[in-house]
Amino acid sequence: MDTDIPDPAVSLTTATKSFGPVRAVDGLTLTVPRGQTLALLGPNGAGKSTAIALLLGLIPPDAGRAALFGLDPERAVRRGRVGAMTQEGGLVQRVTVRELLSFVSGTYPAPLPLDEVVALARIGDLLGRRVDRLSGGQGQRVRFAMAVCGDPDLVVLDEPTAALDVEARREFWAGLRGLADRGKTILFSTHYLEEADEQADRIVVLGRGRVIADGTSAEIKRAAALTTVRVTVDGDAAWLATLPGVRHMEIRAGRAHLRSGDSDATVMALAQAGAVRDLEVVPADLEDAFVALTSTAPASKENA
Amino acid sequence: MWGYVRLELTRTFRDGGYVIFAVVMPVVMYLIFTNLGLAPGDRHDAAIYTMVGMAAYGALGGAFNNGSGIAEDRATGWLRQLRLTPLTPAQVVTGKVLTGVVGVVPSIAAVLLAGVLVNHVALPPQRWLAIVVLLWAGTVPFSLLGLGNGYRLSGQTAAVANVATMLTLSIVGGLWIPAETFPSWLHAIAEWTPSNSYAGLSWRIAFGDAPTLRQAATLVAWLLAFAVYAVYGYRRAGRRA
């Protein structure tokens, strides 16, 4: 082992978790180096929340292993190295924001001063308010403040902007960037492609509990933004799927819809084969790309 | 962990349900029972007897309210949030038990003060001391039973179960109406309840007798049973949280 390389902030190794017959996370391997901002992207039911619960040690994996900074997740949490905001809850009744934050800070060995937390989470106007009387957006800011007030090395946020309006979302991401500037490792989940695109150094796309794409935003877009090439076919068209660039093929009403990562090469090959009939080349937008990525995920055994 | 106890106590004292049912109601009932002459026997004796009964009733209310809070905390995700702080599960449980132990103090103090100030109850200092200590320490079994329900049952169910248990134990245990006036079959049951043995220790002392071994043994037996139940509930909740 090379001792110069510090343990990664997050390491999931072939982690698997089933709920009844549903395999929510299926042999997931994910390593997040320190200082990275990683977006876990996927539609509802892709396994994002389960993956987060596994890596935080909230639930044990059926198989595989989770570690934070080379430690068992529970131990990393006990040492104050982790702050987290789960999808809901954590807003306790009958206390003020200030009381709640000073309690949470007090459980960490070296918390941030309150004024820094206030600046990061933009909660200066909320300190004296009762936690159970906040609006949705204000509540999210307080929950973000709870996740960061202990000055943890790793901050994990499960769909932090769900149910926020555009303005609240913009403010939230400003706070997150402030955190990234402090060199923290950040892992957040979202089902908004633009958020992942704008906020993360690296995007991991999950589908049916597995990694289906992993890279920088540009890489993901390149891999995902498949152009659709359409031609009219008759007879056996299966060979079209083997053309250069083609990732996915569908025959609808006598037309082959080829999703291609390299439409130039696909069209050239079609031309060489003399198969160009009613040719159309349609570029995908980002949303299409995301749908393409997640809908072509290999089905797990149970869901096939 | 002290930060946790402080936060939980703040929440408890701001809980309207706690203030009304565990502090105000027992005092009001005490004053009504004693001043309308509903308690039997000599007026001063009745003031003492009912004071201990109502203090015990209020303390039960505080102890069970604390347990219901746990179910509420599970439902709102607060327990899950606590698991994401550096607090250990043992610290959280200990903190919650300590909150219960401190949370019963206002209930007991309010009724005893009403006894002294309004009904002019006079007892030798050592009897006061013994009563306060026994009423206070004796709430631990009830705290554990309330916590067990809080961990094992969902929010609303736990609250209902705790109030029902609290009222049953209060009434059958003779905290409202002396068990001596019960039909003999109910009196026989009352003597086995944890609430009757709990208040009974203080009743004996208040009237200058030593508590019976049977009362102490009954309460300790229930303490052990409820401790097992609370641990069982906590383990079950831990698997689901």
Coordinates of C-alpha atoms in Angstrom, one line a residue, chain B residues 4-187:
Chain B
Y4 CA -28.5 17.1 24.4
V5 CA -30.2 17.0 27.9
R6 CA -30.4 20.8 27.9
L7 CA -32.0 20.8 24.4
E8 CA -34.5 18.1 25.4
L9 CA -35.4 19.8 28.6
T10 CA -36.0 23.0 26.7
R11 CA -38.3 21.1 24.4
T12 CA -40.1 19.4 27.3
F13 CA -40.8 22.6 29.3
R14 CA -42.1 24.3 26.1
D15 CA -44.5 21.4 25.5
G16 CA -48.0 22.5 26.3
G17 CA -49.1 18.9 26.8
Y18 CA -46.4 18.4 29.4
V19 CA -47.2 21.6 31.3
I20 CA -50.9 21.0 31.4
F21 CA -51.0 17.2 32.1
A22 CA -47.9 16.8 34.1
V23 CA -47.8 20.0 36.1
V24 CA -51.0 22.0 36.1
M25 CA -53.6 19.2 36.2
P26 CA -52.1 17.3 39.2
V27 CA -52.0 20.6 41.2
V28 CA -55.6 21.6 40.2
M29 CA -56.9 18.1 41.0
Y30 CA -55.0 18.1 44.3
L31 CA -56.6 21.4 45.3
I32 CA -60.1 20.3 44.2
F33 CA -59.9 16.9 46.0
T34 CA -58.7 18.4 49.2
N35 CA -60.8 21.5 49.4
L36 CA -64.0 19.9 48.4
G37 CA -63.5 17.4 51.1
L38 CA -63.5 14.5 48.6
A39 CA -60.6 12.8 50.3
P40 CA -61.5 10.7 53.3
G41 CA -60.5 11.1 56.9
D42 CA -59.0 13.9 58.8
R43 CA -58.4 17.1 56.8
H44 CA -54.7 17.3 57.4
D45 CA -54.2 13.6 56.8
A46 CA -56.2 13.9 53.6
A47 CA -54.1 16.8 52.5
I48 CA -50.9 14.7 53.0
Y49 CA -52.4 11.5 51.5
T50 CA -53.7 13.3 48.4
M51 CA -50.5 15.4 48.1
V52 CA -48.4 12.2 47.7
G53 CA -50.9 10.6 45.4
M54 CA -51.2 13.7 43.1
A55 CA -47.4 14.3 43.1
A56 CA -47.0 10.6 42.0
Y57 CA -49.7 11.1 39.4
G58 CA -47.9 14.2 38.0
A59 CA -44.6 12.5 38.0
L60 CA -46.1 9.6 36.0
G61 CA -47.4 12.1 33.5
G62 CA -43.9 13.6 33.1
A63 CA -42.2 10.2 32.8
F64 CA -44.6 8.9 30.2
N65 CA -44.7 12.2 28.3
N66 CA -40.9 11.8 27.9
G67 CA -41.4 8.4 26.3
S68 CA -44.0 9.6 23.9
G69 CA -41.5 12.3 22.8
I70 CA -39.2 9.5 21.5
A71 CA -41.9 8.2 19.2
E72 CA -42.4 11.7 17.9
D73 CA -38.7 12.1 17.4
R74 CA -38.6 8.9 15.4
A75 CA -41.4 10.1 13.2
T76 CA -39.9 13.5 12.5
G77 CA -36.5 12.0 11.7
W78 CA -34.8 13.7 14.6
L79 CA -33.4 10.4 16.0
R80 CA -31.9 9.8 12.5
Q81 CA -30.4 13.3 12.5
L82 CA -28.9 12.5 16.0
R83 CA -27.3 9.4 14.5
L84 CA -25.5 11.7 12.1
T85 CA -23.9 13.7 14.9
P86 CA -20.9 12.5 16.9
L87 CA -23.2 11.5 19.8
T88 CA -23.1 7.7 20.4
P89 CA -26.5 5.8 20.6
A90 CA -25.7 5.2 24.3
Q91 CA -25.3 8.9 24.9
V92 CA -28.6 9.6 23.2
V93 CA -30.5 7.0 25.3
T94 CA -28.8 8.1 28.5
G95 CA -29.6 11.7 27.7
K96 CA -33.2 10.9 27.1
V97 CA -33.4 9.0 30.4
L98 CA -31.8 11.9 32.2
T99 CA -34.3 14.3 30.6
G100 CA -37.1 12.1 32.0
V101 CA -35.5 12.1 35.4
V102 CA -35.2 15.9 35.5
G103 CA -38.5 16.4 33.7
V104 CA -40.5 14.9 36.6
V105 CA -39.1 17.4 39.1
P106 CA -41.5 20.2 38.4
S107 CA -44.5 17.8 38.6
I108 CA -43.5 16.6 42.1
A109 CA -42.4 20.1 43.3
A110 CA -45.6 21.8 42.1
V111 CA -47.9 19.5 44.1
L112 CA -45.7 19.4 47.2
L113 CA -45.5 23.2 47.2
A114 CA -49.3 23.4 46.8
G115 CA -49.4 21.1 49.8
V116 CA -47.2 23.4 51.9
L117 CA -48.5 26.7 50.8
V118 CA -52.2 26.1 50.3
N119 CA -53.1 23.1 52.5
H120 CA -50.5 23.9 55.2
V121 CA -49.1 20.4 55.2
A122 CA -46.5 20.1 58.0
L123 CA -44.1 17.2 58.2
P124 CA -40.7 16.7 59.9
P125 CA -37.8 17.6 57.6
Q126 CA -36.4 14.1 57.3
R127 CA -39.9 12.8 56.2
W128 CA -40.0 15.6 53.5
L129 CA -36.5 14.6 52.4
A130 CA -37.4 10.9 52.2
I131 CA -40.7 11.6 50.3
V132 CA -39.0 13.9 47.7
V133 CA -36.2 11.3 47.1
L134 CA -38.6 8.4 46.8
L135 CA -41.1 10.2 44.6
W136 CA -38.2 11.3 42.4
A137 CA -36.1 8.1 42.1
G138 CA -39.2 5.9 41.9
T139 CA -40.1 7.4 38.5
V140 CA -37.3 5.5 36.8
P141 CA -39.4 2.3 36.1
F142 CA -42.2 4.5 34.5
S143 CA -39.7 6.4 32.4
L144 CA -38.4 3.1 31.1
L145 CA -41.9 1.8 30.3
G146 CA -42.7 5.1 28.5
L147 CA -39.4 4.9 26.6
G148 CA -40.1 1.3 25.7
N149 CA -43.5 2.3 24.2
G150 CA -41.9 5.2 22.5
Y151 CA -39.3 3.1 20.8
R152 CA -41.6 0.2 20.0
L153 CA -44.7 2.0 18.8
S154 CA -45.3 4.7 16.1
G155 CA -45.8 8.3 17.1
Q156 CA -49.6 8.6 17.6
T157 CA -50.0 5.0 18.9
A158 CA -47.2 5.5 21.4
A159 CA -48.7 8.7 22.7
V160 CA -52.1 7.0 23.1
A161 CA -50.6 3.9 24.7
N162 CA -48.6 6.1 27.2
V163 CA -51.6 8.2 28.2
A164 CA -53.7 5.1 28.6
T165 CA -51.0 3.3 30.6
M166 CA -50.5 6.4 32.8
L167 CA -54.2 6.8 33.6
T168 CA -54.7 3.1 34.2
L169 CA -51.7 2.9 36.6
S170 CA -52.8 6.1 38.3
I171 CA -56.4 5.0 38.9
V172 CA -55.8 1.3 39.6
G173 CA -52.7 2.1 41.7
G174 CA -54.9 4.2 44.0
L175 CA -53.3 7.6 43.2
W176 CA -56.6 9.3 42.7
I177 CA -58.8 7.4 45.1
P178 CA -57.3 5.4 47.9
A179 CA -57.1 1.7 47.0
E180 CA -58.4 0.8 50.4
T181 CA -61.8 2.0 49.2
F182 CA -61.7 -0.3 46.2
P183 CA -63.8 -3.5 46.0
S184 CA -61.6 -6.3 47.4
W185 CA -60.7 -7.9 44.0
L186 CA -59.5 -4.5 42.6
H187 CA -57.7 -3.8 45.9

